Amino acid sequence: MGARAAVDRRENPPPAGERRTVWQTPGAGDIARLCLRTEPLATLPVTSVRVTVRAVGLNFADIFALTGLYSATPRGAFIPGLEFAGEVSAVGGEASGFSPGDRVMGVTRFGGYASVIDCEPDYLMPLPDDWDFAQGAAWPVQSLTAWYALTRLGALRSGERVLIHSAAGGVGLQAMQLTRALGGSPVGTVGSEDKAVRLRELGFDDVLVREKNFHRQLQRTGLSFDLVLDAIGGAVQKASFAALKPMGRLVVFGAAEFTPRGKRPDYLRAAWRYLRRPRYDVMDMISSNRSVLAFNLIWLWDRKDEMQSLLAELGDVPLPPPLVGRRFPFADAHAALDFLRSGRSVGKVVLEC
Ligand SMILES: NC(=O)c1ccc[n+]([C@@H]2O[C@H](COP(=O)([O-])OP(=O)(O)OC[C@H]3O[C@@H](n4cnc5c(N)ncnc54)[C@H](OP(=O)(O)O)[C@@H]3O)[C@@H](O)[C@H]2O)c1
């Protein structure tokens, strides 16, 4: 880390001419409308910390927000992005906990694809000294998601077997690490054999390359699960529910089967999939003694205390830095989003500023 700058507790507007670079869309619908632009820096609110962003973590939610397939998508123009890492450049007069020069990682409810971010300190965390900025930008969302799914909803206990779909992705790999840390046995599924080869080296007990008839594949393996983490949906989810043991839990937090093939959603295809989505009957759940839970962590933004306690719990789990699979220059956000949307990524996709 470089030498710390003098504390700058600026409450006045920045000098004329100070600007930041952002990726902004005029509105959800077509990823192609996402444009790079510059804008003047706003006055730093007294309760906020200003961060010079060095890396931005990409999430599947960015694709769904940009195409309008995400329930929390902002109306009108918005800057996508939920997490970042960088260096504190200024601190508002009423903000505490951070000083200029600090290396931090943070979460934001949109607005992450930006070279400078003003953020309340509650949404920032110190970046571990031996992590680079890309690793920091890769950490918050996937860790909170995996931890919340495994502990709060999944109630994972030592010795239980967990099926983790999209196991090579950001959330999937973190779920594997956390399952191991909690004494569980992680079994992953992926869409291609090349991903499976990597995962077997990374610590999964077993890795399945999903076949067209996933239900039959699970029956053939004879595997059953205490907990399933699913963000794919459709037939994969249905088959996973069927493979739960009595008292098993299916935790659903995404629907990658709706991923648009192009930059715009195919509404007909999406509608067809929506109509065929799995539905669950609570009376059946009582009889078979298996349950379904679901969540969207974007709502944690308004529950700072809950988020802080999840982060504190995560801080007590010894974990290696997250795997960054691909790094793209900030200016190549479209290439990075195309790569993530292709379903070929292993580990986190990150933009570097
Ligand atoms: N609810 C929440 O709060 C929350 C928070 C964070 C993330 N999520 C969800 O968790 C999932 C993982 O997020 P992530 O950012 O870590 O992404 P990721 O797992 O790195 O990438 C998504 C993966 O989905 C799989 N996939 C399945 N069907 C696909 C399709 N039709 N097109 C493209 N990919 C497809 C691909 O892997 P395989 O083919 O190998 O399976 C792909 O790599 C996403 O669905 C995301 O929306 C939810």
Tab-separated table of C-alpha atoms and ligand atoms in Angstrom:
chain	number	residue	atom	x	y	z
A	1	MET	CA	0.000	0.000	0.000
A	2	GLY	CA	1.269	3.488	-0.839
A	3	ALA	CA	1.872	6.283	1.676
A	4	ARG	CA	-1.300	7.666	3.193
A	5	ALA	CA	-2.442	11.052	1.981
A	6	ALA	CA	-3.267	13.752	4.517
A	7	VAL	CA	-6.797	13.422	5.900
A	8	ASP	CA	-9.211	15.284	3.641
A	9	ARG	CA	-12.466	15.883	5.481
A	10	ARG	CA	-13.951	17.787	2.585
A	11	GLU	CA	-17.534	18.957	2.837
A	12	ASN	CA	-17.363	21.463	0.012
A	13	PRO	CA	-17.963	20.775	-3.655
A	14	PRO	CA	-14.892	19.327	-5.411
A	15	PRO	CA	-12.884	21.801	-7.501
A	16	ALA	CA	-14.475	22.420	-10.879
A	17	GLY	CA	-13.212	19.950	-13.448
A	18	GLU	CA	-13.000	16.846	-11.200
A	19	ARG	CA	-14.873	14.095	-13.012
A	20	ARG	CA	-15.558	10.382	-12.778
A	21	THR	CA	-16.115	7.752	-15.467
A	22	VAL	CA	-19.208	5.561	-15.329
A	23	TRP	CA	-20.976	2.915	-17.358
A	24	GLN	CA	-24.594	4.035	-17.572
A	25	THR	CA	-27.686	2.808	-19.377
A	26	PRO	CA	-30.614	5.115	-20.193
A	27	GLY	CA	-32.900	2.305	-19.043
A	28	ALA	CA	-33.209	-1.458	-18.765
A	29	GLY	CA	-33.967	-3.546	-21.832
A	30	ASP	CA	-30.911	-3.816	-24.060
A	31	ILE	CA	-27.365	-4.302	-22.740
A	32	ALA	CA	-26.080	-2.599	-25.928
A	33	ARG	CA	-27.375	0.723	-24.560
A	34	LEU	CA	-24.823	0.650	-21.740
A	35	CYS	CA	-22.452	3.556	-22.495
A	36	LEU	CA	-19.214	4.870	-21.063
A	37	ARG	CA	-19.479	8.530	-20.067
A	38	THR	CA	-17.887	11.012	-17.730
A	39	GLU	CA	-19.673	13.279	-15.290
A	40	PRO	CA	-18.626	15.907	-12.742
A	41	LEU	CA	-17.958	14.609	-9.237
A	42	ALA	CA	-20.758	15.508	-6.848
A	43	THR	CA	-20.141	17.084	-3.463
A	44	LEU	CA	-19.142	14.362	-1.004
A	45	PRO	CA	-21.978	13.958	1.545
A	46	VAL	CA	-20.723	14.540	5.099
A	47	THR	CA	-21.749	11.019	6.106
A	48	SER	CA	-19.936	9.334	3.187
A	49	VAL	CA	-16.514	8.082	2.217
A	50	ARG	CA	-15.139	8.662	-1.292
A	51	VAL	CA	-13.458	5.648	-2.908
A	52	THR	CA	-11.256	5.701	-5.977
A	53	VAL	CA	-12.320	2.422	-7.529
A	54	ARG	CA	-9.624	-0.010	-8.697
A	55	ALA	CA	-11.818	-3.034	-9.473
A	56	VAL	CA	-15.510	-3.815	-9.969
A	57	GLY	CA	-17.004	-7.285	-9.439
A	58	LEU	CA	-19.475	-8.469	-12.077
A	59	ASN	CA	-22.560	-10.391	-11.040
A	60	PHE	CA	-25.166	-12.302	-12.979
A	61	ALA	CA	-27.648	-9.856	-11.482
A	62	ASP	CA	-26.009	-7.102	-13.605
A	63	ILE	CA	-27.134	-8.909	-16.756
A	64	PHE	CA	-30.664	-9.348	-15.453
A	65	ALA	CA	-30.808	-5.711	-14.298
A	66	LEU	CA	-29.557	-4.411	-17.644
A	67	THR	CA	-32.092	-6.476	-19.558
A	68	GLY	CA	-34.919	-5.620	-17.157
A	69	LEU	CA	-35.454	-9.218	-16.051
A	70	TYR	CA	-34.551	-8.408	-12.436
A	71	SER	CA	-37.288	-7.389	-10.023
A	72	ALA	CA	-35.123	-4.753	-8.301
A	73	THR	CA	-34.034	-3.041	-11.551
A	74	PRO	CA	-34.089	0.754	-11.110
A	75	ARG	CA	-36.514	2.727	-13.257
A	76	GLY	CA	-34.983	4.964	-15.911
A	77	ALA	CA	-31.266	5.604	-16.267
A	78	PHE	CA	-28.926	3.753	-13.940
A	79	ILE	CA	-25.353	2.644	-13.380
A	80	PRO	CA	-25.167	-1.126	-12.807
A	81	GLY	CA	-22.846	-2.812	-10.334
A	82	LEU	CA	-23.144	-4.138	-6.806
A	83	GLU	CA	-19.552	-4.379	-5.520
A	84	PHE	CA	-16.130	-2.800	-5.869
A	85	ALA	CA	-12.707	-2.379	-4.283
A	86	GLY	CA	-10.433	0.641	-4.201
A	87	GLU	CA	-8.714	3.278	-2.106
A	88	VAL	CA	-10.327	5.873	0.129
A	89	SER	CA	-9.587	9.348	-1.233
A	90	ALA	CA	-11.696	11.531	1.079
A	91	VAL	CA	-13.858	11.207	4.186
A	92	GLY	CA	-16.933	13.298	4.990
A	93	GLY	CA	-16.891	15.254	8.243
A	94	GLU	CA	-19.439	12.965	9.919
A	95	ALA	CA	-18.134	9.669	8.506
A	96	SER	CA	-15.854	7.521	10.615
A	97	GLY	CA	-13.921	4.268	10.502
A	98	PHE	CA	-11.846	4.975	7.377
A	99	SER	CA	-9.029	7.302	6.397
A	100	PRO	CA	-7.656	8.422	3.042
A	101	GLY	CA	-5.319	5.783	1.656
A	102	ASP	CA	-7.215	2.847	3.206
A	103	ARG	CA	-7.731	-0.106	0.878
A	104	VAL	CA	-11.371	-1.147	0.993
A	105	MET	CA	-13.983	-3.372	-0.598
A	106	GLY	CA	-17.642	-2.438	-0.634
A	107	VAL	CA	-21.190	-3.106	-1.719
A	108	THR	CA	-23.583	-0.707	-3.357
A	109	ARG	CA	-27.192	-1.012	-4.462
A	110	PHE	CA	-26.330	-0.311	-8.119
A	111	GLY	CA	-23.818	2.377	-9.114
A	112	GLY	CA	-20.793	0.062	-8.944
A	113	TYR	CA	-19.528	0.499	-12.533
A	114	ALA	CA	-17.836	3.798	-11.700
A	115	SER	CA	-14.288	5.095	-11.258
A	116	VAL	CA	-15.247	6.962	-8.063
A	117	ILE	CA	-17.958	5.932	-5.572
A	118	ASP	CA	-19.299	7.810	-2.552
A	119	CYS	CA	-20.485	5.332	0.017
A	120	GLU	CA	-21.570	5.220	3.646
A	121	PRO	CA	-18.927	3.505	5.824
A	122	ASP	CA	-21.402	0.763	6.813
A	123	TYR	CA	-21.102	-0.618	3.289
A	124	LEU	CA	-17.296	-0.713	3.279
A	125	MET	CA	-14.858	-3.265	4.674
A	126	PRO	CA	-11.069	-3.204	4.952
A	127	LEU	CA	-9.371	-5.115	2.139
A	128	PRO	CA	-7.038	-7.811	3.558
A	129	ASP	CA	-3.398	-6.757	3.063
A	130	ASP	CA	-2.478	-9.783	0.956
A	131	TRP	CA	-5.463	-9.466	-1.443
A	132	ASP	CA	-5.375	-7.449	-4.634
A	133	PHE	CA	-8.224	-5.135	-5.602
A	134	ALA	CA	-9.768	-7.638	-8.020
A	135	GLN	CA	-9.984	-10.233	-5.246
A	136	GLY	CA	-11.608	-7.632	-3.002
A	137	ALA	CA	-14.158	-6.710	-5.667
A	138	ALA	CA	-14.944	-10.412	-6.046
A	139	TRP	CA	-15.661	-11.048	-2.390
A	140	PRO	CA	-18.715	-9.274	-0.876
A	141	VAL	CA	-21.723	-10.357	-2.959
A	142	GLN	CA	-20.753	-13.969	-3.530
A	143	SER	CA	-19.754	-14.433	0.113
A	144	LEU	CA	-22.900	-12.870	1.551
A	145	THR	CA	-25.045	-14.875	-0.875
A	146	ALA	CA	-23.402	-18.211	-0.179
A	147	TRP	CA	-23.280	-17.638	3.590
A	148	TYR	CA	-26.902	-16.515	3.810
A	149	ALA	CA	-28.035	-19.505	1.722
A	150	LEU	CA	-26.000	-22.031	3.694
A	151	THR	CA	-26.554	-20.759	7.223
A	152	ARG	CA	-29.610	-18.533	7.564
A	153	LEU	CA	-31.896	-20.462	5.210
A	154	GLY	CA	-30.096	-23.741	4.606
A	155	ALA	CA	-29.285	-24.318	8.311
A	156	LEU	CA	-26.334	-26.458	7.225
A	157	ARG	CA	-24.953	-28.848	9.833
A	158	SER	CA	-21.644	-30.656	9.889
A	159	GLY	CA	-21.693	-33.896	7.922
A	160	GLU	CA	-24.501	-32.837	5.567
A	161	ARG	CA	-24.210	-33.173	1.796
A	162	VAL	CA	-24.835	-30.021	-0.244
A	163	LEU	CA	-25.597	-29.893	-3.970
A	164	ILE	CA	-24.255	-26.629	-5.426
A	165	HIS	CA	-25.364	-25.740	-8.943
A	166	SER	CA	-23.214	-23.551	-11.206
A	167	ALA	CA	-20.395	-24.625	-8.964
A	168	ALA	CA	-17.644	-22.938	-10.997
A	169	GLY	CA	-19.220	-19.484	-10.680
A	170	GLY	CA	-18.536	-16.774	-8.138
A	171	VAL	CA	-21.264	-17.865	-5.728
A	172	GLY	CA	-20.700	-21.568	-6.430
A	173	LEU	CA	-17.010	-21.563	-5.540
A	174	GLN	CA	-17.583	-19.544	-2.400
A	175	ALA	CA	-20.410	-21.892	-1.407
A	176	MET	CA	-17.966	-24.787	-1.767
A	177	GLN	CA	-15.384	-23.107	0.501
A	178	LEU	CA	-18.002	-22.220	3.110
A	179	THR	CA	-19.623	-25.660	3.013
A	180	ARG	CA	-16.214	-27.190	3.716
A	181	ALA	CA	-15.581	-24.687	6.522
A	182	LEU	CA	-18.909	-25.697	8.107
A	183	GLY	CA	-18.052	-29.391	7.914
A	184	GLY	CA	-20.371	-30.222	5.024
A	185	SER	CA	-19.690	-32.201	1.878
A	186	PRO	CA	-19.984	-30.104	-1.324
A	187	VAL	CA	-21.103	-31.725	-4.587
A	188	GLY	CA	-21.058	-29.377	-7.579
A	189	THR	CA	-22.792	-29.307	-10.926
A	190	VAL	CA	-21.566	-27.472	-14.014
A	191	GLY	CA	-22.555	-27.125	-17.640
A	192	SER	CA	-19.337	-28.398	-19.231
A	193	GLU	CA	-16.563	-30.956	-18.714
A	194	ASP	CA	-13.734	-28.385	-18.883
A	195	LYS	CA	-15.189	-26.650	-15.806
A	196	ALA	CA	-15.496	-29.990	-14.006
A	197	VAL	CA	-11.783	-30.697	-14.435
A	198	ARG	CA	-10.919	-27.387	-12.671
A	199	LEU	CA	-13.436	-27.993	-9.880
A	200	ARG	CA	-12.152	-31.446	-8.990
A	201	GLU	CA	-8.789	-29.790	-8.241
A	202	LEU	CA	-10.439	-27.040	-6.176
A	203	GLY	CA	-12.060	-29.104	-3.431
A	204	PHE	CA	-15.482	-30.487	-4.356
A	205	ASP	CA	-16.170	-34.031	-3.165
A	206	ASP	CA	-17.896	-34.789	-6.457
A	207	VAL	CA	-18.683	-32.837	-9.622
A	208	LEU	CA	-21.472	-33.628	-12.058
A	209	VAL	CA	-21.600	-32.273	-15.586
A	210	ARG	CA	-25.340	-31.744	-15.967
A	211	GLU	CA	-26.900	-33.920	-18.637
A	212	LYS	CA	-30.035	-33.052	-20.597
A	213	ASN	CA	-32.101	-35.299	-18.368
A	214	PHE	CA	-30.701	-34.225	-15.010
A	215	HIS	CA	-33.400	-36.107	-13.123
A	216	ARG	CA	-32.332	-39.411	-14.671
A	217	GLN	CA	-28.668	-38.535	-14.106
A	218	LEU	CA	-29.273	-37.991	-10.388
A	219	GLN	CA	-31.218	-41.234	-10.134
A	220	ARG	CA	-28.357	-43.073	-11.836
A	221	THR	CA	-25.778	-41.658	-9.421
A	222	GLY	CA	-27.984	-42.533	-6.459
A	223	LEU	CA	-26.925	-39.314	-4.742
A	224	SER	CA	-29.292	-37.605	-2.289
A	225	PHE	CA	-28.822	-34.274	-0.515
A	226	ASP	CA	-29.547	-32.488	2.740
A	227	LEU	CA	-29.343	-29.112	1.073
A	228	VAL	CA	-29.460	-27.820	-2.513
A	229	LEU	CA	-28.363	-24.329	-3.595
A	230	ASP	CA	-30.033	-23.506	-6.886
A	231	ALA	CA	-29.834	-20.433	-9.103
A	232	ILE	CA	-30.668	-22.162	-12.406
A	233	GLY	CA	-34.345	-23.095	-12.087
A	234	GLY	CA	-36.541	-25.203	-14.386
A	235	ALA	CA	-36.021	-28.929	-14.755
A	236	VAL	CA	-32.674	-28.785	-12.929
A	237	GLN	CA	-34.367	-27.354	-9.864
A	238	LYS	CA	-37.236	-29.811	-10.031
A	239	ALA	CA	-34.872	-32.782	-10.227
A	240	SER	CA	-32.816	-31.383	-7.338
A	241	PHE	CA	-35.873	-31.086	-5.121
A	242	ALA	CA	-36.702	-34.709	-5.885
A	243	ALA	CA	-33.205	-35.715	-4.761
A	244	LEU	CA	-33.557	-34.155	-1.301
A	245	LYS	CA	-33.452	-36.447	1.709
A	246	PRO	CA	-36.277	-36.202	4.249
A	247	MET	CA	-35.771	-32.889	6.138
A	248	GLY	CA	-33.835	-31.613	3.117
A	249	ARG	CA	-33.925	-27.949	2.055
A	250	LEU	CA	-33.928	-26.437	-1.424
A	251	VAL	CA	-32.662	-22.840	-1.342
A	252	VAL	CA	-33.431	-20.883	-4.519
A	253	PHE	CA	-31.824	-17.514	-5.292
A	254	GLY	CA	-31.675	-17.134	-9.058
A	255	ALA	CA	-32.954	-18.339	-12.398
A	256	ALA	CA	-30.046	-18.532	-14.846
A	257	GLU	CA	-32.239	-20.513	-17.257
A	258	PHE	CA	-33.765	-17.121	-18.169
A	259	THR	CA	-30.377	-15.745	-19.270
A	260	PRO	CA	-30.885	-13.945	-22.580
A	261	ARG	CA	-28.883	-15.400	-25.457
A	262	GLY	CA	-28.385	-11.949	-26.962
A	263	LYS	CA	-28.138	-8.468	-25.490
A	264	ARG	CA	-31.923	-8.197	-25.265
A	265	PRO	CA	-34.360	-10.574	-23.594
A	266	ASP	CA	-36.293	-12.992	-25.755
A	267	TYR	CA	-39.658	-12.360	-24.116
A	268	LEU	CA	-41.406	-15.308	-25.808
A	269	ARG	CA	-38.762	-17.773	-24.634
A	270	ALA	CA	-38.790	-16.213	-21.168
A	271	ALA	CA	-42.588	-16.405	-20.988
A	272	TRP	CA	-42.520	-20.072	-22.012
A	273	ARG	CA	-39.975	-20.873	-19.313
A	274	TYR	CA	-41.899	-18.848	-16.783
A	275	LEU	CA	-45.058	-20.825	-17.478
A	276	ARG	CA	-43.149	-24.092	-17.077
A	277	ARG	CA	-41.336	-23.058	-13.865
A	278	PRO	CA	-41.454	-25.537	-10.987
A	279	ARG	CA	-44.233	-24.963	-8.462
A	280	TYR	CA	-44.357	-26.461	-5.014
A	281	ASP	CA	-47.287	-27.546	-2.901
A	282	VAL	CA	-46.834	-26.972	0.829
A	283	MET	CA	-49.062	-29.957	1.635
A	284	ASP	CA	-46.708	-32.165	-0.410
A	285	MET	CA	-43.790	-30.626	1.454
A	286	ILE	CA	-45.302	-31.680	4.759
A	287	SER	CA	-45.871	-35.228	3.489
A	288	SER	CA	-42.402	-35.609	1.984
A	289	ASN	CA	-40.737	-33.589	4.774
A	290	ARG	CA	-38.747	-31.392	2.374
A	291	SER	CA	-38.895	-27.632	2.018
A	292	VAL	CA	-38.211	-24.761	-0.372
A	293	LEU	CA	-36.760	-21.392	0.636
A	294	ALA	CA	-35.825	-18.377	-1.474
A	295	PHE	CA	-34.224	-14.964	-1.100
A	296	ASN	CA	-32.880	-11.869	-2.803
A	297	LEU	CA	-30.019	-10.223	-0.938
A	298	ILE	CA	-30.512	-6.839	-2.592
A	299	TRP	CA	-32.939	-6.163	0.262
A	300	LEU	CA	-30.052	-6.429	2.755
A	301	TRP	CA	-29.097	-2.937	1.619
A	302	ASP	CA	-31.916	-1.598	3.790
A	303	ARG	CA	-31.037	-3.939	6.689
A	304	LYS	CA	-27.603	-2.672	7.662
A	305	ASP	CA	-27.585	-4.480	11.026
A	306	GLU	CA	-28.315	-7.824	9.426
A	307	MET	CA	-25.653	-7.238	6.804
A	308	GLN	CA	-23.094	-6.269	9.442
A	309	SER	CA	-23.804	-9.406	11.454
A	310	LEU	CA	-23.478	-11.604	8.343
A	311	LEU	CA	-20.165	-9.910	7.518
A	312	ALA	CA	-18.939	-10.373	11.087
A	313	GLU	CA	-19.775	-14.085	10.935
A	314	LEU	CA	-17.988	-14.382	7.595
A	315	GLY	CA	-14.970	-12.592	9.045
A	316	ASP	CA	-14.588	-15.448	11.543
A	317	VAL	CA	-14.383	-18.098	8.796
A	318	PRO	CA	-10.829	-18.658	7.582
A	319	LEU	CA	-11.099	-18.477	3.812
A	320	PRO	CA	-8.612	-18.113	0.954
A	321	PRO	CA	-9.054	-15.091	-1.340
A	322	PRO	CA	-11.742	-15.618	-3.974
A	323	LEU	CA	-10.780	-17.014	-7.370
A	324	VAL	CA	-10.761	-14.281	-10.016
A	325	GLY	CA	-11.291	-16.065	-13.315
A	326	ARG	CA	-10.982	-13.187	-15.809
A	327	ARG	CA	-9.922	-9.566	-15.530
A	328	PHE	CA	-11.058	-7.030	-18.124
A	329	PRO	CA	-10.084	-3.354	-18.398
A	330	PHE	CA	-12.866	-1.054	-17.130
A	331	ALA	CA	-13.407	0.177	-20.703
A	332	ASP	CA	-14.216	-3.399	-21.846
A	333	ALA	CA	-17.363	-3.862	-19.759
A	334	HIS	CA	-19.316	-5.127	-22.767
A	335	ALA	CA	-16.775	-7.889	-23.440
A	336	ALA	CA	-16.790	-8.806	-19.751
A	337	LEU	CA	-20.599	-8.964	-19.614
A	338	ASP	CA	-20.700	-11.045	-22.821
A	339	PHE	CA	-18.223	-13.469	-21.284
A	340	LEU	CA	-20.192	-13.787	-18.029
A	341	ARG	CA	-23.475	-14.178	-19.944
A	342	SER	CA	-21.956	-16.961	-22.092
A	343	GLY	CA	-21.911	-19.275	-19.071
A	344	ARG	CA	-18.246	-20.169	-19.773
A	345	SER	CA	-16.685	-18.316	-16.847
A	346	VAL	CA	-14.858	-20.054	-14.018
A	347	GLY	CA	-14.487	-17.881	-10.909
A	348	LYS	CA	-15.280	-14.205	-10.753
A	349	VAL	CA	-15.254	-11.811	-13.695
A	350	VAL	CA	-13.803	-8.423	-12.708
A	351	LEU	CA	-13.270	-5.013	-14.340
A	352	GLU	CA	-10.020	-3.291	-13.422
A	353	CYS	CA	-9.746	0.508	-13.411
B	1	LIG	N1	-30.772	-13.841	-4.879
B	1	LIG	C1	-29.633	-13.256	-4.604
B	1	LIG	O1	-29.538	-12.472	-3.662
B	1	LIG	C2	-28.430	-13.543	-5.451
B	1	LIG	C3	-27.194	-12.951	-5.130
B	1	LIG	C4	-26.085	-13.271	-5.926
B	1	LIG	C5	-26.219	-14.148	-6.995
B	1	LIG	N2	-27.446	-14.658	-7.286
B	1	LIG	C6	-27.610	-15.614	-8.400
B	1	LIG	O2	-26.669	-16.644	-8.222
B	1	LIG	C7	-26.261	-17.148	-9.475
B	1	LIG	C8	-24.750	-17.145	-9.533
B	1	LIG	O3	-24.317	-15.801	-9.608
B	1	LIG	P1	-22.856	-15.444	-10.096
B	1	LIG	O4	-22.808	-13.975	-10.247
B	1	LIG	O5	-21.892	-16.107	-9.175
B	1	LIG	O6	-22.777	-16.070	-11.560
B	1	LIG	P2	-21.911	-17.321	-12.065
B	1	LIG	O7	-22.309	-18.542	-11.299
B	1	LIG	O8	-20.465	-16.916	-12.065
B	1	LIG	O9	-22.410	-17.464	-13.543
B	1	LIG	C9	-23.688	-17.985	-13.814
B	1	LIG	C10	-23.628	-19.452	-14.249
B	1	LIG	O10	-24.957	-19.891	-14.497
B	1	LIG	C11	-24.885	-21.085	-15.261
B	1	LIG	N3	-25.986	-21.111	-16.236
B	1	LIG	C12	-27.038	-21.967	-16.152
B	1	LIG	N4	-27.875	-21.756	-17.172
B	1	LIG	C13	-27.350	-20.766	-17.924
B	1	LIG	C14	-27.762	-20.125	-19.123
B	1	LIG	N5	-28.910	-20.436	-19.748
B	1	LIG	N6	-26.971	-19.147	-19.627
B	1	LIG	C15	-25.827	-18.795	-19.010
B	1	LIG	N7	-25.395	-19.376	-17.855
B	1	LIG	C16	-26.149	-20.351	-17.329
B	1	LIG	C17	-23.500	-21.105	-15.898
B	1	LIG	O11	-22.728	-22.114	-15.232
B	1	LIG	P3	-23.004	-23.703	-15.407
B	1	LIG	O12	-23.552	-23.914	-16.793
B	1	LIG	O13	-21.671	-24.306	-15.208
B	1	LIG	O14	-23.996	-24.066	-14.347
B	1	LIG	C18	-22.927	-19.740	-15.568
B	1	LIG	O15	-21.537	-19.722	-15.483
B	1	LIG	C19	-26.917	-16.259	-10.538
B	1	LIG	O16	-28.054	-16.908	-11.059
B	1	LIG	C20	-27.306	-15.027	-9.759
B	1	LIG	O17	-28.400	-14.362	-10.334
B	1	LIG	C21	-28.542	-14.375	-6.522
